[in-house]
Every structure is written in structure tokens, then in C-alpha cells.
Short mmCIF file of C-alpha atoms in Angstrom, two decimals:
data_model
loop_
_atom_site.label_atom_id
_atom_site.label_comp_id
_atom_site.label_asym_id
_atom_site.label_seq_id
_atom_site.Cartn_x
_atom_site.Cartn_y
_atom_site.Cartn_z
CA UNK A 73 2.63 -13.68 -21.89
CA UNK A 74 1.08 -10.33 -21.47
CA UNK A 75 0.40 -10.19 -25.02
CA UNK A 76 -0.98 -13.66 -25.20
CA UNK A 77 -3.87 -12.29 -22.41
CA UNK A 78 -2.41 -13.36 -19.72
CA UNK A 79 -3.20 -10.06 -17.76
CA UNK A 80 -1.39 -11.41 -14.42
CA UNK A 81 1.80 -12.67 -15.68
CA UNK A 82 4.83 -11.47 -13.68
CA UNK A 83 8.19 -11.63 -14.10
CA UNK A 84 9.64 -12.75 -10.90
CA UNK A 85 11.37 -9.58 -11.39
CA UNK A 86 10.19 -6.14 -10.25
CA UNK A 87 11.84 -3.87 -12.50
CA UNK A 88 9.08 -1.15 -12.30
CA UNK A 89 5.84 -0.41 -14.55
CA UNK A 90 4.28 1.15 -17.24
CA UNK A 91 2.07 3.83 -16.79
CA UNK A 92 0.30 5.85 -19.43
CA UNK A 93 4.05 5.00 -21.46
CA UNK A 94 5.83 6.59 -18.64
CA UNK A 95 8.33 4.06 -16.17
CA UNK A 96 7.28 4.12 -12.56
CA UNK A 97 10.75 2.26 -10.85
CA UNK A 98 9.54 0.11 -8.17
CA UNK A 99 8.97 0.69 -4.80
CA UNK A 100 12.15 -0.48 -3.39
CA UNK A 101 14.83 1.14 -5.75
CA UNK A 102 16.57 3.00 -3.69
CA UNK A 103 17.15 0.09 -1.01
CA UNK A 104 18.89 -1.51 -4.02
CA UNK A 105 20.56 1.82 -5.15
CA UNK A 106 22.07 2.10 -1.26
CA UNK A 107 22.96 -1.91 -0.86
CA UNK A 108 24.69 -2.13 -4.54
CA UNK A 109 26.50 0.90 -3.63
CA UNK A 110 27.81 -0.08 -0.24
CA UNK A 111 28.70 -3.52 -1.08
CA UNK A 112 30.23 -2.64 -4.24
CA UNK A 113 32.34 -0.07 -2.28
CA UNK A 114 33.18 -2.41 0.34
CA UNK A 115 34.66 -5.01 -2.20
CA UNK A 116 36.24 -2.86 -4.53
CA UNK A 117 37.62 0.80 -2.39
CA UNK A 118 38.03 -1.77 1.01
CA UNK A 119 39.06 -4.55 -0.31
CA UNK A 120 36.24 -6.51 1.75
CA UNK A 121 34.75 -10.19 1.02
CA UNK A 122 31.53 -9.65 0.63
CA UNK A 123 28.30 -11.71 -0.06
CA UNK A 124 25.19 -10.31 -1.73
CA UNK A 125 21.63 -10.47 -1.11
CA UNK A 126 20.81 -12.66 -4.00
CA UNK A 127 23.66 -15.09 -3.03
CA UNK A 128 22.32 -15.42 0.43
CA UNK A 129 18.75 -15.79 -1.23
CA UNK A 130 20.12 -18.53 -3.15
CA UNK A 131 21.97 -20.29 -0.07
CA UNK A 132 19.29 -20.00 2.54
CA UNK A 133 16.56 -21.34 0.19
CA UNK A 134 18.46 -24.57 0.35
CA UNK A 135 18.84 -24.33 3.92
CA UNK A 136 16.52 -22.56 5.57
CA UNK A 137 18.60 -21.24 8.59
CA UNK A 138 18.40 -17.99 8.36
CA UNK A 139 15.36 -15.55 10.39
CA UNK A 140 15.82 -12.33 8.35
CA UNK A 141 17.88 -12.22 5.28
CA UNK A 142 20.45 -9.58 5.36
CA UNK A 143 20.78 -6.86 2.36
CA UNK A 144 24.50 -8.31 2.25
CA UNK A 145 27.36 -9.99 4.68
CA UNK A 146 31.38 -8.26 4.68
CA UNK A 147 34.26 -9.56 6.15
CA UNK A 148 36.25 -7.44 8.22
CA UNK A 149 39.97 -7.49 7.78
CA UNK A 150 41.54 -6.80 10.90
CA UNK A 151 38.95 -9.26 13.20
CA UNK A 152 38.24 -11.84 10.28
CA UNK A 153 34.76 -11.28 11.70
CA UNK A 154 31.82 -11.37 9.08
CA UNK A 155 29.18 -8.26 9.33
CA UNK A 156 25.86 -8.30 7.95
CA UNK A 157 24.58 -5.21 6.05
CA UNK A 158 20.87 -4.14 6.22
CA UNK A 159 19.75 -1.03 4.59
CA UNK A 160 17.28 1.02 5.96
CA UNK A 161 15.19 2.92 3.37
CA UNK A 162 11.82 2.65 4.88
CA UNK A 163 9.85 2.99 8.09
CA UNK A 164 9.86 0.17 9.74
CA UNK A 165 7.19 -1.20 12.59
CA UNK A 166 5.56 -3.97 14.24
CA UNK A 167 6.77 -7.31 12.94
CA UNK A 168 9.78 -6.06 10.49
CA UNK A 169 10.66 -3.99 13.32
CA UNK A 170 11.03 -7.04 15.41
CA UNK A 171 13.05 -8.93 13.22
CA UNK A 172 15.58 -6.34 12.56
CA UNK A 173 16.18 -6.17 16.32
CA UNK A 174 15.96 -9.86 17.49
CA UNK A 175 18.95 -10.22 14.44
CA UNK A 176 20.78 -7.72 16.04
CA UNK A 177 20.78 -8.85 19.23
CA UNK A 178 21.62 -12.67 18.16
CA UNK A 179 24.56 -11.29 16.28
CA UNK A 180 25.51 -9.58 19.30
CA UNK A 181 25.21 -12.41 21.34
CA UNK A 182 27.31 -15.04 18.85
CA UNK A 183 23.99 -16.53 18.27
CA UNK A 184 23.31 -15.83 14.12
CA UNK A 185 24.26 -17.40 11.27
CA UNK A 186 23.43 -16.32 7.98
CA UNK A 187 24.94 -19.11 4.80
CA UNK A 188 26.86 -20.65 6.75
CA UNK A 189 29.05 -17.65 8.46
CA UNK A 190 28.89 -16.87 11.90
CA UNK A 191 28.07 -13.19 12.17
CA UNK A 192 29.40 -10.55 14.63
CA UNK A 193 27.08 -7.60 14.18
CA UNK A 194 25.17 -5.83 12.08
CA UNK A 195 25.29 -2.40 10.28
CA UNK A 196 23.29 -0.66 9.48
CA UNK A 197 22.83 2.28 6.60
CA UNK A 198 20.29 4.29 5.72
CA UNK A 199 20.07 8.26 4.15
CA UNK A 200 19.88 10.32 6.23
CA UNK A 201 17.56 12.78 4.21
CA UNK A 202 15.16 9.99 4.40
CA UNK A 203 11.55 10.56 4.85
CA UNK A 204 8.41 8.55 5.12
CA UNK A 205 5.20 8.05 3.07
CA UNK A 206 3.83 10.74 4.95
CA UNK A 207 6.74 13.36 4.20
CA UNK A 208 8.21 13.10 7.83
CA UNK A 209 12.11 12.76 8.01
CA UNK A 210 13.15 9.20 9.58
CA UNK A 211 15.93 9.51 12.03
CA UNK A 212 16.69 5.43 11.25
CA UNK A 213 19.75 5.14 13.68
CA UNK A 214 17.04 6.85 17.18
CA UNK A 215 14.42 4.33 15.73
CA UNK A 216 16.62 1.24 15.96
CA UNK A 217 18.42 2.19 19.30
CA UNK A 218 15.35 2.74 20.90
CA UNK A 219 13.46 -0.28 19.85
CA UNK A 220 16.29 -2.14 21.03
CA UNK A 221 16.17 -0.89 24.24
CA UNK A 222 12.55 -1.19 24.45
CA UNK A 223 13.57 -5.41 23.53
#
């Protein structure tokens, strides 16, 4: 479509750019890097059920019960309890911030269901050598116990 002149045609995909013939990745590719990983890990080292981002995508479009998508769901063995996964790879505030902790707390309470499974709590995983757009390191795990006790 590009070709044809269509100079805002989009994928649906963002699989990165070309710029001056060199690939930029996208923004995001190391919250997919970190999720992939985990999950993959989870489902193949653990042994865990696990559901993916895009399958809970493709779910909750249908449905539309779910607040804040998680980066992926796993089943635990031992409690049969489902967990949902969000990676941290950014700074978060305001609104995002928000959401990430009002899902906490509802799966803490029994009160969040995400494609159809009850879920139990939420972890969390970020790098720890993770900094921001201004170069400062992000200590993810203070960030999040603070704004929840802020909530």
C-alpha cells in the first residue's frame, strides 16, 4: 500500500521502522522480549498452563470484561489458582499507574476476572537494570508497593 502512495498505511503490526535503511525495533520490544520469555518458561521449564496476551486480546474483545489486559495469565500447580503476569518495562504514572494497582488490589480481593478465570494475584516482572527515558534506574517493585499504599 505504501508503494501505491498510501503514505499512512499501517500494518496493524508494529514490527519497527525504517530509517535511512537502518531497523529501529519498536518501542515496546523488550516488554515482549521479557513476557515471551517468562511465559514460555513458565509452560515449558514449570510445566504451567498459561494464556498469552494475544489470546486474552482475542477473548476480551468479545467480551469486554476485563479493566487492564494482563501481559499473560499462569496456573499455579499446587493452589490451582490462576496468576496474571504484567511486565514492567517502563515508567509508569498517572492513569496506567492506576490501573495496574486497582487490578492488583481486585485480584487480591477475589474481585478480577480476566477470560473467564478468576484470578488470585498478580506478578509482576520487570529488569532490574531498567532505566527511564531520562537515564534514571527504575526500582519497579518500590514504585508499585508504594503506589499501592498510597491507594
Amino acid at each position: 500500500m505504501l508503494d501505491a502512495g498510501f503514505d499512512d498505511a499501517k500494518t496493524g503490526k508494529d514490527i519497527g521502522a525504517i530509517d535511512n535503511e537502518k531497523w529501529i525495533p519498536p518501542n515496546d520490544w523488550k516488554h515482549h522480549v521479557i513476557a515471551t520469555s517468562l511465559l514460555t518458561r513458565l509452560r515449558y521449564d514449570y510445566l504451567r498452563e498459561i494464556v498469552t496476551e494475544y489470546d486474552i486480546k482475542r477473548f476480551n474483545s468479545r467480551e469486554r470484561i476485563c479493566d487492564k489486559m494482563p501481559d499473560g495469565l499462569y496456573r499455579d500447580i499446587e493452589t490451582k489458582k490462576w496468576i496474571a503476569v504484567e511486565i514492567e518495562s517502563a515508567r509508569k504514572t498517572g492513569p496506567e499507574m492506576k490501573r495496574l494497582i486497582k487490578s492488583i488490589i481486585a485480584a487480591s480481593a477475589g474481585k478480577r476476572i480476566v477470560s473467564g478465570k478468576q484470578i488470585d494475584c498478580v506478578a509482576i516482572a520487570y529488569d532490574r537494570a531498567a532505566s527511564d527515558e531520562r537515564g534514571y534506574t527504575l526500582d519497579h517493585r518500590k514504585r508499585v508497593i508504594n503506589a499501592i499504599k498510597k491507594e
